[in-house]
Amino acid sequence: MRILHTSDWHIGRTFHGHATLDALGAVLEALVAQVRENDVDVVIVAGDVFDSATPAAPAYTLLDDALVALHETGATVIVTSGNHDSAARLGFHSRLLRDGIHVLTAPTAIASPVTVADEHGPVRFFGIPYLEPAIVRQHWPDASLKTQAQTMAHAMDLVREGIAQNPGRSVAIAHCFAAGVDATAGLEREVRQGGLDVVPLAVFDGPDYVALGHIHGRQRLSDRVRYSGAPLHYSFGEQHKERGSWLIELDAEGLASIEWLALPVPRALVTLTGPLDEILSDENVAAHADDWVCAVYTDPVPQHEPMRRLRERFPFCALVQHAPVGAEAAEERSYAQRLHGAVTDTERIEAFLEHVRAGEGASEREADLIREVLDDRVRAEALV
């Protein structure tokens, strides 16, 4: 049996204010082509199908189109909900879907597998939707479920019970943050903000393969426990990470092989760093005019209308950051430390400018203006 593991589609997410529906649609078309070319039997989508609990109508249209296209390849499709999804909304039409498309969002059905058979017999697929302890502990009042790690451990106990009752090969699908993840792999916004609730790798013992979602870069935690990552880049922090999915093959004994299938990147992402004039050079424009651009300019002081100037040269400039050279060293001194010893108004103004401009004081022209303003103030006070 051949299984394609994908996750974190985040249908409806924007990229620095730009819509991504068309780009994601093109990538999912390529994924459908891979399913057909590789004779995939089962496609897994491991959570975060949508980017919002209340997706707009075009997001539903894209999901419908993708599910229908995958179904038409002859593959069975199994979808679970992630932390960005509304399980209720995603699962609302599950009973109305055509045979071969399964949307698993009910915590109480974790031990009840979707069964797909091949020439070697049945393969059981156990879908674990994203489990928020405070919400799902009502279903298991006798269990201590204070953390997601405890909740996932309980869910995997249910999976193992289901495996015992339904012998044969098995695959578990979950959406969580598992121990051993590389922190540079493209973490969810919530994960980057803190509050990690790490699930020990041993929790996933039992199934022949565990398909995880929640991390946006591909990850191999063990031969049989992996993240596929998102099919599209959703931040500049992910720009060097490949996009794609895992192709898993099961033989009569269980896990036989795993292959990475790369997906196309509709528009490359690049970060350009240096003085603004250098970033705007003809050489950079020739190389990156069609890329998503993050410009990190290092001029000592903020430049005038940097985004307008950048977009005149890079139509797809999405992000501008000012990171003056020496800013880290300048930040080591507090404003109070800079003011210490400043006696005159001129010295206080100079200390303020150095504090807000990463150590860059007044230019010669600015110093002249400061002296002129202060002299005018002194003359005005003398006339009172």
PDB file of C-alpha atoms in Angstrom, residues 153-303:
ATOM      1  CA  ALA A 153      -0.863   9.876  25.601  1.00  0.00           C
ATOM      2  CA  HIS A 154      -4.468   8.973  26.435  1.00  0.00           C
ATOM      3  CA  ALA A 155      -5.454   9.229  22.766  1.00  0.00           C
ATOM      4  CA  MET A 156      -2.610   6.914  21.746  1.00  0.00           C
ATOM      5  CA  ASP A 157      -3.706   4.443  24.430  1.00  0.00           C
ATOM      6  CA  LEU A 158      -7.079   4.420  22.666  1.00  0.00           C
ATOM      7  CA  VAL A 159      -5.309   3.851  19.350  1.00  0.00           C
ATOM      8  CA  ARG A 160      -3.425   0.890  20.800  1.00  0.00           C
ATOM      9  CA  GLU A 161      -6.714  -0.510  22.106  1.00  0.00           C
ATOM     10  CA  GLY A 162      -8.116  -0.131  18.613  1.00  0.00           C
ATOM     11  CA  ILE A 163      -5.092  -1.927  17.152  1.00  0.00           C
ATOM     12  CA  ALA A 164      -5.587  -4.801  19.602  1.00  0.00           C
ATOM     13  CA  GLN A 165      -9.244  -5.112  18.579  1.00  0.00           C
ATOM     14  CA  ASN A 166      -8.469  -4.755  14.858  1.00  0.00           C
ATOM     15  CA  PRO A 167      -5.308  -6.749  14.129  1.00  0.00           C
ATOM     16  CA  GLY A 168      -3.181  -5.856  11.148  1.00  0.00           C
ATOM     17  CA  ARG A 169      -0.997  -3.016   9.982  1.00  0.00           C
ATOM     18  CA  SER A 170      -1.824   0.434  11.322  1.00  0.00           C
ATOM     19  CA  VAL A 171      -1.217   4.157  10.827  1.00  0.00           C
ATOM     20  CA  ALA A 172      -1.921   6.934  13.336  1.00  0.00           C
ATOM     21  CA  ILE A 173      -2.545  10.561  12.376  1.00  0.00           C
ATOM     22  CA  ALA A 174      -2.103  13.395  14.893  1.00  0.00           C
ATOM     23  CA  HIS A 175      -1.564  17.134  15.166  1.00  0.00           C
ATOM     24  CA  CYS A 176       0.771  18.173  17.984  1.00  0.00           C
ATOM     25  CA  PHE A 177       4.283  19.284  18.965  1.00  0.00           C
ATOM     26  CA  ALA A 178       6.391  16.159  19.477  1.00  0.00           C
ATOM     27  CA  ALA A 179       9.720  15.858  21.265  1.00  0.00           C
ATOM     28  CA  GLY A 180      12.755  16.059  19.009  1.00  0.00           C
ATOM     29  CA  VAL A 181      11.489  18.712  16.617  1.00  0.00           C
ATOM     30  CA  ASP A 182      14.137  21.008  15.137  1.00  0.00           C
ATOM     31  CA  ALA A 183      13.161  24.498  16.304  1.00  0.00           C
ATOM     32  CA  THR A 184      14.269  25.977  12.959  1.00  0.00           C
ATOM     33  CA  ALA A 185      11.895  23.814  10.949  1.00  0.00           C
ATOM     34  CA  GLY A 186       9.076  26.327  10.650  1.00  0.00           C
ATOM     35  CA  LEU A 187       7.124  26.453  13.869  1.00  0.00           C
ATOM     36  CA  GLU A 188       3.515  27.472  14.224  1.00  0.00           C
ATOM     37  CA  ARG A 189       2.876  31.028  15.390  1.00  0.00           C
ATOM     38  CA  GLU A 190       1.486  29.760  18.694  1.00  0.00           C
ATOM     39  CA  VAL A 191       4.562  27.578  19.235  1.00  0.00           C
ATOM     40  CA  ARG A 192       6.963  30.477  18.562  1.00  0.00           C
ATOM     41  CA  GLN A 193       5.085  32.605  21.075  1.00  0.00           C
ATOM     42  CA  GLY A 194       5.806  30.069  23.818  1.00  0.00           C
ATOM     43  CA  GLY A 195       3.688  27.617  25.748  1.00  0.00           C
ATOM     44  CA  LEU A 196       5.297  24.474  24.370  1.00  0.00           C
ATOM     45  CA  ASP A 197       3.497  21.333  25.458  1.00  0.00           C
ATOM     46  CA  VAL A 198       5.836  18.636  24.169  1.00  0.00           C
ATOM     47  CA  VAL A 199       4.604  15.095  23.547  1.00  0.00           C
ATOM     48  CA  PRO A 200       7.301  12.456  24.266  1.00  0.00           C
ATOM     49  CA  LEU A 201       8.233  10.376  21.248  1.00  0.00           C
ATOM     50  CA  ALA A 202       7.512   7.134  23.137  1.00  0.00           C
ATOM     51  CA  VAL A 203       3.834   8.117  23.228  1.00  0.00           C
ATOM     52  CA  PHE A 204       3.606   7.162  19.556  1.00  0.00           C
ATOM     53  CA  ASP A 205       4.742   3.551  20.012  1.00  0.00           C
ATOM     54  CA  GLY A 206       2.523   0.969  18.361  1.00  0.00           C
ATOM     55  CA  PRO A 207       1.485   1.891  14.801  1.00  0.00           C
ATOM     56  CA  ASP A 208       3.610   1.070  11.777  1.00  0.00           C
ATOM     57  CA  TYR A 209       3.672   4.765  10.851  1.00  0.00           C
ATOM     58  CA  VAL A 210       2.654   8.016  12.569  1.00  0.00           C
ATOM     59  CA  ALA A 211       1.739  10.971  10.317  1.00  0.00           C
ATOM     60  CA  LEU A 212       2.100  14.239  12.228  1.00  0.00           C
ATOM     61  CA  GLY A 213       1.034  17.786  11.481  1.00  0.00           C
ATOM     62  CA  HIS A 214       1.629  21.157  13.193  1.00  0.00           C
ATOM     63  CA  ILE A 215       5.232  21.873  12.134  1.00  0.00           C
ATOM     64  CA  HIS A 216       5.672  23.635   8.779  1.00  0.00           C
ATOM     65  CA  GLY A 217       8.994  22.041   7.833  1.00  0.00           C
ATOM     66  CA  ARG A 218       9.539  18.356   7.155  1.00  0.00           C
ATOM     67  CA  GLN A 219      10.877  16.442  10.147  1.00  0.00           C
ATOM     68  CA  ARG A 220      12.038  12.886  10.731  1.00  0.00           C
ATOM     69  CA  LEU A 221      11.701  12.113  14.441  1.00  0.00           C
ATOM     70  CA  SER A 222      12.241   8.416  13.791  1.00  0.00           C
ATOM     71  CA  ASP A 223      11.862   6.115  10.804  1.00  0.00           C
ATOM     72  CA  ARG A 224       8.180   5.745  11.599  1.00  0.00           C
ATOM     73  CA  VAL A 225       7.264   9.157  13.103  1.00  0.00           C
ATOM     74  CA  ARG A 226       7.442  12.174  10.798  1.00  0.00           C
ATOM     75  CA  TYR A 227       6.115  15.617   9.939  1.00  0.00           C
ATOM     76  CA  SER A 228       5.496  16.430   6.285  1.00  0.00           C
ATOM     77  CA  GLY A 229       5.344  20.200   6.784  1.00  0.00           C
ATOM     78  CA  ALA A 230       3.193  22.652   4.847  1.00  0.00           C
ATOM     79  CA  PRO A 231       2.925  22.485   1.035  1.00  0.00           C
ATOM     80  CA  LEU A 232       3.457  26.263   0.717  1.00  0.00           C
ATOM     81  CA  HIS A 233       5.845  28.715   2.359  1.00  0.00           C
ATOM     82  CA  TYR A 234       3.927  30.872   4.838  1.00  0.00           C
ATOM     83  CA  SER A 235       6.800  32.922   6.303  1.00  0.00           C
ATOM     84  CA  PHE A 236      10.295  34.075   5.376  1.00  0.00           C
ATOM     85  CA  GLY A 237      11.587  31.932   8.211  1.00  0.00           C
ATOM     86  CA  GLU A 238      10.606  28.889   6.125  1.00  0.00           C
ATOM     87  CA  GLN A 239      12.261  30.075   2.898  1.00  0.00           C
ATOM     88  CA  HIS A 240      15.099  27.528   2.916  1.00  0.00           C
ATOM     89  CA  LYS A 241      12.840  24.576   3.762  1.00  0.00           C
ATOM     90  CA  GLU A 242      11.718  22.233   1.001  1.00  0.00           C
ATOM     91  CA  ARG A 243       8.006  21.842   0.388  1.00  0.00           C
ATOM     92  CA  GLY A 244       6.563  18.416  -0.263  1.00  0.00           C
ATOM     93  CA  SER A 245       5.143  15.270   1.301  1.00  0.00           C
ATOM     94  CA  TRP A 246       6.193  11.789   2.367  1.00  0.00           C
ATOM     95  CA  LEU A 247       5.404   8.758   0.230  1.00  0.00           C
ATOM     96  CA  ILE A 248       5.148   5.732   2.542  1.00  0.00           C
ATOM     97  CA  GLU A 249       4.975   2.148   1.363  1.00  0.00           C
ATOM     98  CA  LEU A 250       3.678  -0.680   3.525  1.00  0.00           C
ATOM     99  CA  ASP A 251       4.326  -4.297   2.672  1.00  0.00           C
ATOM    100  CA  ALA A 252       2.894  -7.392   4.323  1.00  0.00           C
ATOM    101  CA  GLU A 253       5.086  -6.909   7.404  1.00  0.00           C
ATOM    102  CA  GLY A 254       4.556  -3.170   7.881  1.00  0.00           C
ATOM    103  CA  LEU A 255       6.726  -0.166   7.002  1.00  0.00           C
ATOM    104  CA  ALA A 256       8.778  -0.962   3.887  1.00  0.00           C
ATOM    105  CA  SER A 257      10.078   2.355   2.528  1.00  0.00           C
ATOM    106  CA  ILE A 258       9.668   6.143   2.714  1.00  0.00           C
ATOM    107  CA  GLU A 259      10.430   8.654  -0.031  1.00  0.00           C
ATOM    108  CA  TRP A 260      10.268  12.452  -0.085  1.00  0.00           C
ATOM    109  CA  LEU A 261       8.261  13.964  -2.946  1.00  0.00           C
ATOM    110  CA  ALA A 262       9.150  17.630  -3.462  1.00  0.00           C
ATOM    111  CA  LEU A 263       6.450  20.090  -4.501  1.00  0.00           C
ATOM    112  CA  PRO A 264       6.971  23.142  -6.719  1.00  0.00           C
ATOM    113  CA  VAL A 265       7.421  26.581  -5.115  1.00  0.00           C
ATOM    114  CA  PRO A 266       5.176  29.050  -6.998  1.00  0.00           C
ATOM    115  CA  ARG A 267       7.276  32.069  -6.028  1.00  0.00           C
ATOM    116  CA  ALA A 268      10.689  31.849  -4.398  1.00  0.00           C
ATOM    117  CA  LEU A 269      11.374  33.678  -1.115  1.00  0.00           C
ATOM    118  CA  VAL A 270      14.562  35.653  -0.560  1.00  0.00           C
ATOM    119  CA  THR A 271      15.938  37.875   2.196  1.00  0.00           C
ATOM    120  CA  LEU A 272      18.206  40.693   1.009  1.00  0.00           C
ATOM    121  CA  THR A 273      20.408  42.322   3.641  1.00  0.00           C
ATOM    122  CA  GLY A 274      22.578  45.425   3.366  1.00  0.00           C
ATOM    123  CA  PRO A 275      22.358  49.198   2.893  1.00  0.00           C
ATOM    124  CA  LEU A 276      19.147  50.162   1.102  1.00  0.00           C
ATOM    125  CA  ASP A 277      20.943  51.452  -2.022  1.00  0.00           C
ATOM    126  CA  GLU A 278      22.829  48.174  -2.238  1.00  0.00           C
ATOM    127  CA  ILE A 279      19.612  46.157  -1.957  1.00  0.00           C
ATOM    128  CA  LEU A 280      18.141  48.278  -4.767  1.00  0.00           C
ATOM    129  CA  SER A 281      21.092  47.557  -7.065  1.00  0.00           C
ATOM    130  CA  ASP A 282      20.508  46.397 -10.628  1.00  0.00           C
ATOM    131  CA  GLU A 283      22.181  43.075  -9.829  1.00  0.00           C
ATOM    132  CA  ASN A 284      19.623  42.242  -7.108  1.00  0.00           C
ATOM    133  CA  VAL A 285      16.715  43.404  -9.257  1.00  0.00           C
ATOM    134  CA  ALA A 286      17.808  41.190 -12.145  1.00  0.00           C
ATOM    135  CA  ALA A 287      18.036  38.169  -9.863  1.00  0.00           C
ATOM    136  CA  HIS A 288      14.988  38.663  -7.623  1.00  0.00           C
ATOM    137  CA  ALA A 289      12.428  40.840  -9.427  1.00  0.00           C
ATOM    138  CA  ASP A 290       9.923  37.954  -9.471  1.00  0.00           C
ATOM    139  CA  ASP A 291      10.597  36.694  -5.919  1.00  0.00           C
ATOM    140  CA  TRP A 292       8.933  37.431  -2.625  1.00  0.00           C
ATOM    141  CA  VAL A 293      11.450  39.792  -1.040  1.00  0.00           C
ATOM    142  CA  CYS A 294      12.192  40.531   2.604  1.00  0.00           C
ATOM    143  CA  ALA A 295      14.492  43.562   2.693  1.00  0.00           C
ATOM    144  CA  VAL A 296      16.599  44.026   5.812  1.00  0.00           C
ATOM    145  CA  TYR A 297      18.375  47.352   5.349  1.00  0.00           C
ATOM    146  CA  THR A 298      21.319  48.191   7.560  1.00  0.00           C
ATOM    147  CA  ASP A 299      21.647  51.956   7.076  1.00  0.00           C
ATOM    148  CA  PRO A 300      22.448  53.760  10.345  1.00  0.00           C
ATOM    149  CA  VAL A 301      19.204  55.751  10.271  1.00  0.00           C
ATOM    150  CA  PRO A 302      15.708  54.958   8.899  1.00  0.00           C
ATOM    151  CA  GLN A 303      15.389  55.734   5.199  1.00  0.00           C
TER     152      GLN A 303
END
